[in-house]
Amino acid sequence: MLAVVQPDTLVEMWRALQACHKAGTIIICQAANTGLTGGSTPVPEGYDRPVVIINTLRLRRLDLISDGAQVVSQPGVTLDQLEKTLRPIGREPHSVIGSSCIGASVTGGVCNNSGGSLIRRGPAFTQLALFARITAEGELKLVNHLGIELGETPEEILGRLDRGDIRESDIVTLPDRRASDHEYCNHVRDISAGTPARFNADPRRLYEASGSAGKLAVFALRLDTFPADEETQVFYIGTNDPAELEEIRRHILANFDSLPIAGEYMHRSAYDASRRYGKDMFLFIRAFGTDRVPLAFAMKSRFDGITEKLGMGGAVSDRLLQFVSDLLPDHLPQRLNDFRDRYEHHLLLKMGDTGIEEARGYLASRFPTKNGAYFECTEKEGKAAFLNRFAVGGAIVRYRAVHPRTVEDIVALDIALPRNTLDWFERLPPEIEQKIDFTMYCGHFFCHVLHQEYLVKKGEDCDAVKNAILALLRARNAKYPAEHNVGHLYEAEDSLKAFYRELDPTNSFNPGIGKTSRLLNWKEAGYYTRGTTEASSAATRDEPARSSLVH
């Protein structure tokens, strides 16, 4: 890697791009680097050209336009920052829980078609963006598709955005372009469809910056915001029969006038993992909020770096934090723990406004059954239920850290099942199950996006386990990845590869993504590996350590 650049302004970012282009370097744009598949980091195998990382975290300007109905977001704006900016005016961003806990950027979410938990809004998406690309002729061009008249030259356009000089008279209404996925609320209701509601390679939502995965340099995005519900209610549903949850899902999607705000699934194993190994993160967020989590992780990383240099091994902080956590009293409400003891499958259903009475009447008419029951959460219980759900990802990483003698590594999958799937819960065959120390299932249930994580037993081949599970998923017509994108762990589908080549014909931005060529102009003569003539074995390489704590 040649250099890391952290521009303070969009103009500086443009000048850095110009210098990289002139020097013929690879350009990798990076924001919070919270992804799970390594999609914004260089691969260790090397490239055929020097690499420059442009980190955009200092570019944090956020402008409200059209009375807050839309925003113009620079590439370093975080989801947490956007949520807090909109809250005083009674509006919300595309996603409000989950990724906001770790400082994920708004632009990163759009570039990866990230999904999130909010049922009505679909993948992060916009057709209104300002970005730079390199043409097939090798020319670096700034493309203004924001729908805002900002000037003629790149430095004039970017300078105005740096100053926040956006006048309402400059904003253009483009009837054929959208700043969010307007169709998704109907798309997700089609419970007879044999395709998933959303997945990263879905061609219907690959458009310029949206789904670009670093194949463009994105300077700004124009995004819709959404009215916040005035009243919300969480219903906690438990059952020992997964078919009951599927019946609830299908009935609500097909018959309710109001879509739920969120519907999160947790298996008992996920509940247990988060309850124990996510306890310190739960308590930290409850005490200090989400905006301090990135700082806490930076301090944790620094501490581990020091202890590793002192020869104390890795993950010392995880072991210390877990020791302290185990000494603390149980932090979850008693009714949640009672349902954990009684039921294997849990559904956290959050309704808003008029949908509350719809759900209340429906659930009262069908429960209790011989297999399940539900209760209406108090405000405290509802918050605790969702926070416990979104601490699962970090809990699994913690589990691996404190069980190095029994766990080889994590195989982490996010999958999208077809909307018409009835038998949705996975039952692994014995020959795979015997190789796994601990299995965790959770997910965004109404869109059938599930997070399935397998802590593979010490000494077992993680790649072999992963490939065997993926073969089972292909047989079920599942798509993967569903929302974490291909990164450097998954091979991109042909349609996604074609999209990347169209965006970046010289392969100058983030080459190798989705296990594509890392060579200039997409040459296919084998991967370039620094210092060796052998082809890279990246296609079977172990997954990197995860840098995120939630799904």
PDB file of C-alpha atoms in Angstrom, residues 296-498:
ATOM      1  CA  ALA A 296     -14.910   2.309  22.849  1.00  0.00           C
ATOM      2  CA  PHE A 297     -13.836  -0.041  20.081  1.00  0.00           C
ATOM      3  CA  ALA A 298     -10.848   2.151  19.225  1.00  0.00           C
ATOM      4  CA  MET A 299      -9.716   2.056  22.860  1.00  0.00           C
ATOM      5  CA  LYS A 300     -10.253  -1.707  22.993  1.00  0.00           C
ATOM      6  CA  SER A 301      -8.205  -2.191  19.838  1.00  0.00           C
ATOM      7  CA  ARG A 302      -5.388  -0.019  21.203  1.00  0.00           C
ATOM      8  CA  PHE A 303      -5.343  -2.002  24.437  1.00  0.00           C
ATOM      9  CA  ASP A 304      -5.172  -5.308  22.562  1.00  0.00           C
ATOM     10  CA  GLY A 305      -2.330  -3.964  20.434  1.00  0.00           C
ATOM     11  CA  ILE A 306      -0.314  -3.123  23.530  1.00  0.00           C
ATOM     12  CA  THR A 307      -0.961  -6.457  25.258  1.00  0.00           C
ATOM     13  CA  GLU A 308      -0.086  -8.356  22.097  1.00  0.00           C
ATOM     14  CA  LYS A 309       3.268  -6.537  21.882  1.00  0.00           C
ATOM     15  CA  LEU A 310       3.885  -7.504  25.505  1.00  0.00           C
ATOM     16  CA  GLY A 311       3.456 -11.164  24.576  1.00  0.00           C
ATOM     17  CA  MET A 312       0.140 -11.616  26.369  1.00  0.00           C
ATOM     18  CA  GLY A 313      -1.618 -12.950  23.289  1.00  0.00           C
ATOM     19  CA  GLY A 314      -4.631 -11.605  21.441  1.00  0.00           C
ATOM     20  CA  ALA A 315      -8.133 -10.780  22.659  1.00  0.00           C
ATOM     21  CA  VAL A 316      -7.012  -9.959  26.223  1.00  0.00           C
ATOM     22  CA  SER A 317      -9.671  -7.236  26.408  1.00  0.00           C
ATOM     23  CA  ASP A 318     -12.395  -9.718  25.437  1.00  0.00           C
ATOM     24  CA  ARG A 319     -11.383 -12.113  28.185  1.00  0.00           C
ATOM     25  CA  LEU A 320     -11.252  -9.333  30.779  1.00  0.00           C
ATOM     26  CA  LEU A 321     -14.593  -7.866  29.720  1.00  0.00           C
ATOM     27  CA  GLN A 322     -16.222 -11.268  29.744  1.00  0.00           C
ATOM     28  CA  PHE A 323     -14.875 -12.010  33.227  1.00  0.00           C
ATOM     29  CA  VAL A 324     -16.415  -8.775  34.513  1.00  0.00           C
ATOM     30  CA  SER A 325     -19.682  -9.374  32.617  1.00  0.00           C
ATOM     31  CA  ASP A 326     -20.120 -12.802  34.168  1.00  0.00           C
ATOM     32  CA  LEU A 327     -19.951 -11.222  37.622  1.00  0.00           C
ATOM     33  CA  LEU A 328     -22.755  -8.769  36.884  1.00  0.00           C
ATOM     34  CA  PRO A 329     -26.420  -9.580  37.599  1.00  0.00           C
ATOM     35  CA  ASP A 330     -28.776 -10.542  34.786  1.00  0.00           C
ATOM     36  CA  HIS A 331     -29.687  -7.469  32.779  1.00  0.00           C
ATOM     37  CA  LEU A 332     -32.713  -8.662  30.786  1.00  0.00           C
ATOM     38  CA  PRO A 333     -36.350  -8.290  31.913  1.00  0.00           C
ATOM     39  CA  GLN A 334     -37.854 -11.347  33.576  1.00  0.00           C
ATOM     40  CA  ARG A 335     -40.673 -11.833  31.039  1.00  0.00           C
ATOM     41  CA  LEU A 336     -38.120 -12.084  28.213  1.00  0.00           C
ATOM     42  CA  ASN A 337     -36.128 -14.668  30.149  1.00  0.00           C
ATOM     43  CA  ASP A 338     -39.307 -16.624  30.900  1.00  0.00           C
ATOM     44  CA  PHE A 339     -40.095 -16.816  27.178  1.00  0.00           C
ATOM     45  CA  ARG A 340     -36.518 -17.926  26.521  1.00  0.00           C
ATOM     46  CA  ASP A 341     -37.079 -20.875  28.878  1.00  0.00           C
ATOM     47  CA  ARG A 342     -40.455 -21.787  27.381  1.00  0.00           C
ATOM     48  CA  TYR A 343     -39.896 -21.238  23.638  1.00  0.00           C
ATOM     49  CA  GLU A 344     -37.206 -22.010  21.068  1.00  0.00           C
ATOM     50  CA  HIS A 345     -38.215 -19.370  18.489  1.00  0.00           C
ATOM     51  CA  HIS A 346     -38.789 -15.682  19.248  1.00  0.00           C
ATOM     52  CA  LEU A 347     -40.278 -12.909  17.086  1.00  0.00           C
ATOM     53  CA  LEU A 348     -39.973  -9.244  18.057  1.00  0.00           C
ATOM     54  CA  LEU A 349     -42.829  -7.474  16.252  1.00  0.00           C
ATOM     55  CA  LYS A 350     -42.799  -3.673  16.321  1.00  0.00           C
ATOM     56  CA  MET A 351     -45.901  -1.877  15.077  1.00  0.00           C
ATOM     57  CA  GLY A 352     -46.654   1.816  14.692  1.00  0.00           C
ATOM     58  CA  ASP A 353     -49.750   4.020  14.935  1.00  0.00           C
ATOM     59  CA  THR A 354     -52.809   2.341  13.335  1.00  0.00           C
ATOM     60  CA  GLY A 355     -50.918  -0.925  12.932  1.00  0.00           C
ATOM     61  CA  ILE A 356     -50.837  -1.392  16.702  1.00  0.00           C
ATOM     62  CA  GLU A 357     -54.534  -2.209  16.945  1.00  0.00           C
ATOM     63  CA  GLU A 358     -54.326  -4.448  13.879  1.00  0.00           C
ATOM     64  CA  ALA A 359     -51.593  -6.515  15.516  1.00  0.00           C
ATOM     65  CA  ARG A 360     -53.239  -6.467  18.938  1.00  0.00           C
ATOM     66  CA  GLY A 361     -56.496  -7.873  17.565  1.00  0.00           C
ATOM     67  CA  TYR A 362     -54.836 -10.462  15.349  1.00  0.00           C
ATOM     68  CA  LEU A 363     -52.449 -11.821  17.990  1.00  0.00           C
ATOM     69  CA  ALA A 364     -55.210 -11.975  20.609  1.00  0.00           C
ATOM     70  CA  SER A 365     -57.351 -14.033  18.213  1.00  0.00           C
ATOM     71  CA  ARG A 366     -54.691 -16.677  17.531  1.00  0.00           C
ATOM     72  CA  PHE A 367     -52.802 -17.025  20.858  1.00  0.00           C
ATOM     73  CA  PRO A 368     -52.222 -18.830  23.091  1.00  0.00           C
ATOM     74  CA  THR A 369     -51.709 -22.100  21.201  1.00  0.00           C
ATOM     75  CA  LYS A 370     -50.254 -25.410  22.329  1.00  0.00           C
ATOM     76  CA  ASN A 371     -46.895 -24.243  20.966  1.00  0.00           C
ATOM     77  CA  GLY A 372     -46.806 -20.506  21.542  1.00  0.00           C
ATOM     78  CA  ALA A 373     -47.873 -17.285  23.220  1.00  0.00           C
ATOM     79  CA  TYR A 374     -47.153 -13.566  23.180  1.00  0.00           C
ATOM     80  CA  PHE A 375     -47.182 -10.485  25.393  1.00  0.00           C
ATOM     81  CA  GLU A 376     -47.156  -6.737  24.869  1.00  0.00           C
ATOM     82  CA  CYS A 377     -43.863  -5.239  26.002  1.00  0.00           C
ATOM     83  CA  THR A 378     -43.544  -2.269  28.269  1.00  0.00           C
ATOM     84  CA  GLU A 379     -41.304   0.457  26.831  1.00  0.00           C
ATOM     85  CA  LYS A 380     -38.376  -0.872  28.874  1.00  0.00           C
ATOM     86  CA  GLU A 381     -38.978  -4.452  27.771  1.00  0.00           C
ATOM     87  CA  GLY A 382     -39.283  -3.455  24.109  1.00  0.00           C
ATOM     88  CA  LYS A 383     -36.011  -1.544  24.145  1.00  0.00           C
ATOM     89  CA  ALA A 384     -34.258  -4.383  25.937  1.00  0.00           C
ATOM     90  CA  ALA A 385     -35.593  -6.972  23.484  1.00  0.00           C
ATOM     91  CA  PHE A 386     -34.309  -5.116  20.426  1.00  0.00           C
ATOM     92  CA  LEU A 387     -30.984  -4.200  22.018  1.00  0.00           C
ATOM     93  CA  ASN A 388     -30.433  -7.839  22.973  1.00  0.00           C
ATOM     94  CA  ARG A 389     -31.221  -8.785  19.363  1.00  0.00           C
ATOM     95  CA  PHE A 390     -28.734  -6.330  17.901  1.00  0.00           C
ATOM     96  CA  ALA A 391     -25.921  -7.280  20.273  1.00  0.00           C
ATOM     97  CA  VAL A 392     -25.826 -10.778  18.779  1.00  0.00           C
ATOM     98  CA  GLY A 393     -23.128 -10.113  16.174  1.00  0.00           C
ATOM     99  CA  GLY A 394     -20.617  -8.868  18.724  1.00  0.00           C
ATOM    100  CA  ALA A 395     -21.571 -11.655  21.092  1.00  0.00           C
ATOM    101  CA  ILE A 396     -20.556 -14.283  18.545  1.00  0.00           C
ATOM    102  CA  VAL A 397     -17.184 -12.583  18.043  1.00  0.00           C
ATOM    103  CA  ARG A 398     -16.742 -12.545  21.824  1.00  0.00           C
ATOM    104  CA  TYR A 399     -17.642 -16.246  22.033  1.00  0.00           C
ATOM    105  CA  ARG A 400     -14.848 -17.041  19.572  1.00  0.00           C
ATOM    106  CA  ALA A 401     -12.382 -14.867  21.487  1.00  0.00           C
ATOM    107  CA  VAL A 402     -12.972 -16.538  24.848  1.00  0.00           C
ATOM    108  CA  HIS A 403     -13.151 -20.123  23.536  1.00  0.00           C
ATOM    109  CA  PRO A 404      -9.951 -20.451  21.479  1.00  0.00           C
ATOM    110  CA  ARG A 405      -9.430 -24.060  22.601  1.00  0.00           C
ATOM    111  CA  THR A 406     -12.761 -25.301  21.251  1.00  0.00           C
ATOM    112  CA  VAL A 407     -13.491 -22.926  18.346  1.00  0.00           C
ATOM    113  CA  GLU A 408     -11.523 -22.825  15.103  1.00  0.00           C
ATOM    114  CA  ASP A 409     -13.317 -19.798  13.622  1.00  0.00           C
ATOM    115  CA  ILE A 410     -16.679 -18.332  12.624  1.00  0.00           C
ATOM    116  CA  VAL A 411     -18.486 -19.149   9.408  1.00  0.00           C
ATOM    117  CA  ALA A 412     -20.859 -16.189   9.128  1.00  0.00           C
ATOM    118  CA  LEU A 413     -23.566 -16.208   6.459  1.00  0.00           C
ATOM    119  CA  ASP A 414     -26.341 -13.756   5.668  1.00  0.00           C
ATOM    120  CA  ILE A 415     -28.868 -15.322   3.353  1.00  0.00           C
ATOM    121  CA  ALA A 416     -32.130 -14.377   1.655  1.00  0.00           C
ATOM    122  CA  LEU A 417     -34.795 -17.032   1.250  1.00  0.00           C
ATOM    123  CA  PRO A 418     -37.520 -16.774  -1.420  1.00  0.00           C
ATOM    124  CA  ARG A 419     -40.614 -14.904  -0.310  1.00  0.00           C
ATOM    125  CA  ASN A 420     -42.759 -18.024  -0.773  1.00  0.00           C
ATOM    126  CA  THR A 421     -40.614 -20.251   1.449  1.00  0.00           C
ATOM    127  CA  LEU A 422     -42.641 -22.085   4.088  1.00  0.00           C
ATOM    128  CA  ASP A 423     -40.054 -24.386   5.661  1.00  0.00           C
ATOM    129  CA  TRP A 424     -37.627 -21.577   6.505  1.00  0.00           C
ATOM    130  CA  PHE A 425     -35.782 -22.844   9.598  1.00  0.00           C
ATOM    131  CA  GLU A 426     -32.555 -24.707   8.892  1.00  0.00           C
ATOM    132  CA  ARG A 427     -31.924 -28.216  10.188  1.00  0.00           C
ATOM    133  CA  LEU A 428     -28.365 -29.254   9.415  1.00  0.00           C
ATOM    134  CA  PRO A 429     -27.552 -32.865   8.536  1.00  0.00           C
ATOM    135  CA  PRO A 430     -25.567 -34.746  11.225  1.00  0.00           C
ATOM    136  CA  GLU A 431     -22.362 -34.861   9.160  1.00  0.00           C
ATOM    137  CA  ILE A 432     -22.206 -31.050   9.208  1.00  0.00           C
ATOM    138  CA  GLU A 433     -23.690 -30.491  12.652  1.00  0.00           C
ATOM    139  CA  GLN A 434     -21.033 -32.646  14.331  1.00  0.00           C
ATOM    140  CA  LYS A 435     -18.335 -30.237  13.107  1.00  0.00           C
ATOM    141  CA  ILE A 436     -19.923 -27.194  14.750  1.00  0.00           C
ATOM    142  CA  ASP A 437     -19.465 -26.117  18.359  1.00  0.00           C
ATOM    143  CA  PHE A 438     -22.278 -23.540  18.453  1.00  0.00           C
ATOM    144  CA  THR A 439     -24.871 -22.361  15.919  1.00  0.00           C
ATOM    145  CA  MET A 440     -26.696 -19.044  16.010  1.00  0.00           C
ATOM    146  CA  TYR A 441     -29.765 -18.020  14.020  1.00  0.00           C
ATOM    147  CA  CYS A 442     -31.392 -14.582  13.887  1.00  0.00           C
ATOM    148  CA  GLY A 443     -32.622 -12.257  11.167  1.00  0.00           C
ATOM    149  CA  HIS A 444     -35.026  -9.801   9.594  1.00  0.00           C
ATOM    150  CA  PHE A 445     -37.922 -12.197   9.445  1.00  0.00           C
ATOM    151  CA  PHE A 446     -40.524 -10.501   7.241  1.00  0.00           C
ATOM    152  CA  CYS A 447     -38.115 -10.206   4.305  1.00  0.00           C
ATOM    153  CA  HIS A 448     -36.716 -13.699   5.033  1.00  0.00           C
ATOM    154  CA  VAL A 449     -33.167 -12.388   5.470  1.00  0.00           C
ATOM    155  CA  LEU A 450     -31.447 -14.578   8.047  1.00  0.00           C
ATOM    156  CA  HIS A 451     -28.064 -14.347   9.747  1.00  0.00           C
ATOM    157  CA  GLN A 452     -26.686 -17.827  10.334  1.00  0.00           C
ATOM    158  CA  GLU A 453     -23.399 -18.139  12.198  1.00  0.00           C
ATOM    159  CA  TYR A 454     -21.492 -21.319  12.872  1.00  0.00           C
ATOM    160  CA  LEU A 455     -18.645 -21.547  15.397  1.00  0.00           C
ATOM    161  CA  VAL A 456     -16.664 -24.379  13.885  1.00  0.00           C
ATOM    162  CA  LYS A 457     -14.992 -26.869  16.213  1.00  0.00           C
ATOM    163  CA  LYS A 458     -11.256 -26.661  16.718  1.00  0.00           C
ATOM    164  CA  GLY A 459      -9.350 -28.510  14.038  1.00  0.00           C
ATOM    165  CA  GLU A 460     -12.188 -28.631  11.511  1.00  0.00           C
ATOM    166  CA  ASP A 461     -11.921 -27.135   8.023  1.00  0.00           C
ATOM    167  CA  CYS A 462     -14.011 -23.929   8.054  1.00  0.00           C
ATOM    168  CA  ASP A 463     -14.028 -23.635   4.273  1.00  0.00           C
ATOM    169  CA  ALA A 464     -15.322 -27.174   3.878  1.00  0.00           C
ATOM    170  CA  VAL A 465     -18.085 -26.501   6.415  1.00  0.00           C
ATOM    171  CA  LYS A 466     -18.993 -23.242   4.687  1.00  0.00           C
ATOM    172  CA  ASN A 467     -19.098 -24.814   1.225  1.00  0.00           C
ATOM    173  CA  ALA A 468     -21.279 -27.683   2.454  1.00  0.00           C
ATOM    174  CA  ILE A 469     -23.780 -25.260   4.007  1.00  0.00           C
ATOM    175  CA  LEU A 470     -23.804 -23.056   0.909  1.00  0.00           C
ATOM    176  CA  ALA A 471     -24.607 -26.089  -1.215  1.00  0.00           C
ATOM    177  CA  LEU A 472     -27.662 -26.739   0.983  1.00  0.00           C
ATOM    178  CA  LEU A 473     -28.715 -23.102   0.612  1.00  0.00           C
ATOM    179  CA  ARG A 474     -28.417 -23.197  -3.168  1.00  0.00           C
ATOM    180  CA  ALA A 475     -30.701 -26.220  -3.180  1.00  0.00           C
ATOM    181  CA  ARG A 476     -33.281 -24.088  -1.310  1.00  0.00           C
ATOM    182  CA  ASN A 477     -32.962 -21.288  -3.928  1.00  0.00           C
ATOM    183  CA  ALA A 478     -31.500 -18.958  -1.333  1.00  0.00           C
ATOM    184  CA  LYS A 479     -29.419 -15.958  -2.342  1.00  0.00           C
ATOM    185  CA  TYR A 480     -26.261 -14.916  -0.520  1.00  0.00           C
ATOM    186  CA  PRO A 481     -25.003 -12.557   0.624  1.00  0.00           C
ATOM    187  CA  ALA A 482     -28.263 -10.805   1.401  1.00  0.00           C
ATOM    188  CA  GLU A 483     -27.077  -7.471   2.801  1.00  0.00           C
ATOM    189  CA  HIS A 484     -23.377  -7.531   3.758  1.00  0.00           C
ATOM    190  CA  ASN A 485     -22.283  -7.684   0.112  1.00  0.00           C
ATOM    191  CA  VAL A 486     -19.690  -9.893  -1.540  1.00  0.00           C
ATOM    192  CA  GLY A 487     -16.555  -8.146  -0.275  1.00  0.00           C
ATOM    193  CA  HIS A 488     -13.559 -10.434  -0.716  1.00  0.00           C
ATOM    194  CA  LEU A 489     -15.328 -13.514   0.686  1.00  0.00           C
ATOM    195  CA  TYR A 490     -17.996 -14.291  -1.930  1.00  0.00           C
ATOM    196  CA  GLU A 491     -17.815 -14.637  -5.682  1.00  0.00           C
ATOM    197  CA  ALA A 492     -20.108 -12.091  -7.338  1.00  0.00           C
ATOM    198  CA  GLU A 493     -22.872 -13.327  -9.603  1.00  0.00           C
ATOM    199  CA  ASP A 494     -22.387 -12.716 -13.327  1.00  0.00           C
ATOM    200  CA  SER A 495     -24.896  -9.846 -13.337  1.00  0.00           C
ATOM    201  CA  LEU A 496     -23.034  -8.152 -10.490  1.00  0.00           C
ATOM    202  CA  LYS A 497     -19.669  -8.617 -12.223  1.00  0.00           C
ATOM    203  CA  ALA A 498     -21.107  -7.004 -15.357  1.00  0.00           C
TER     204      ALA A 498
END
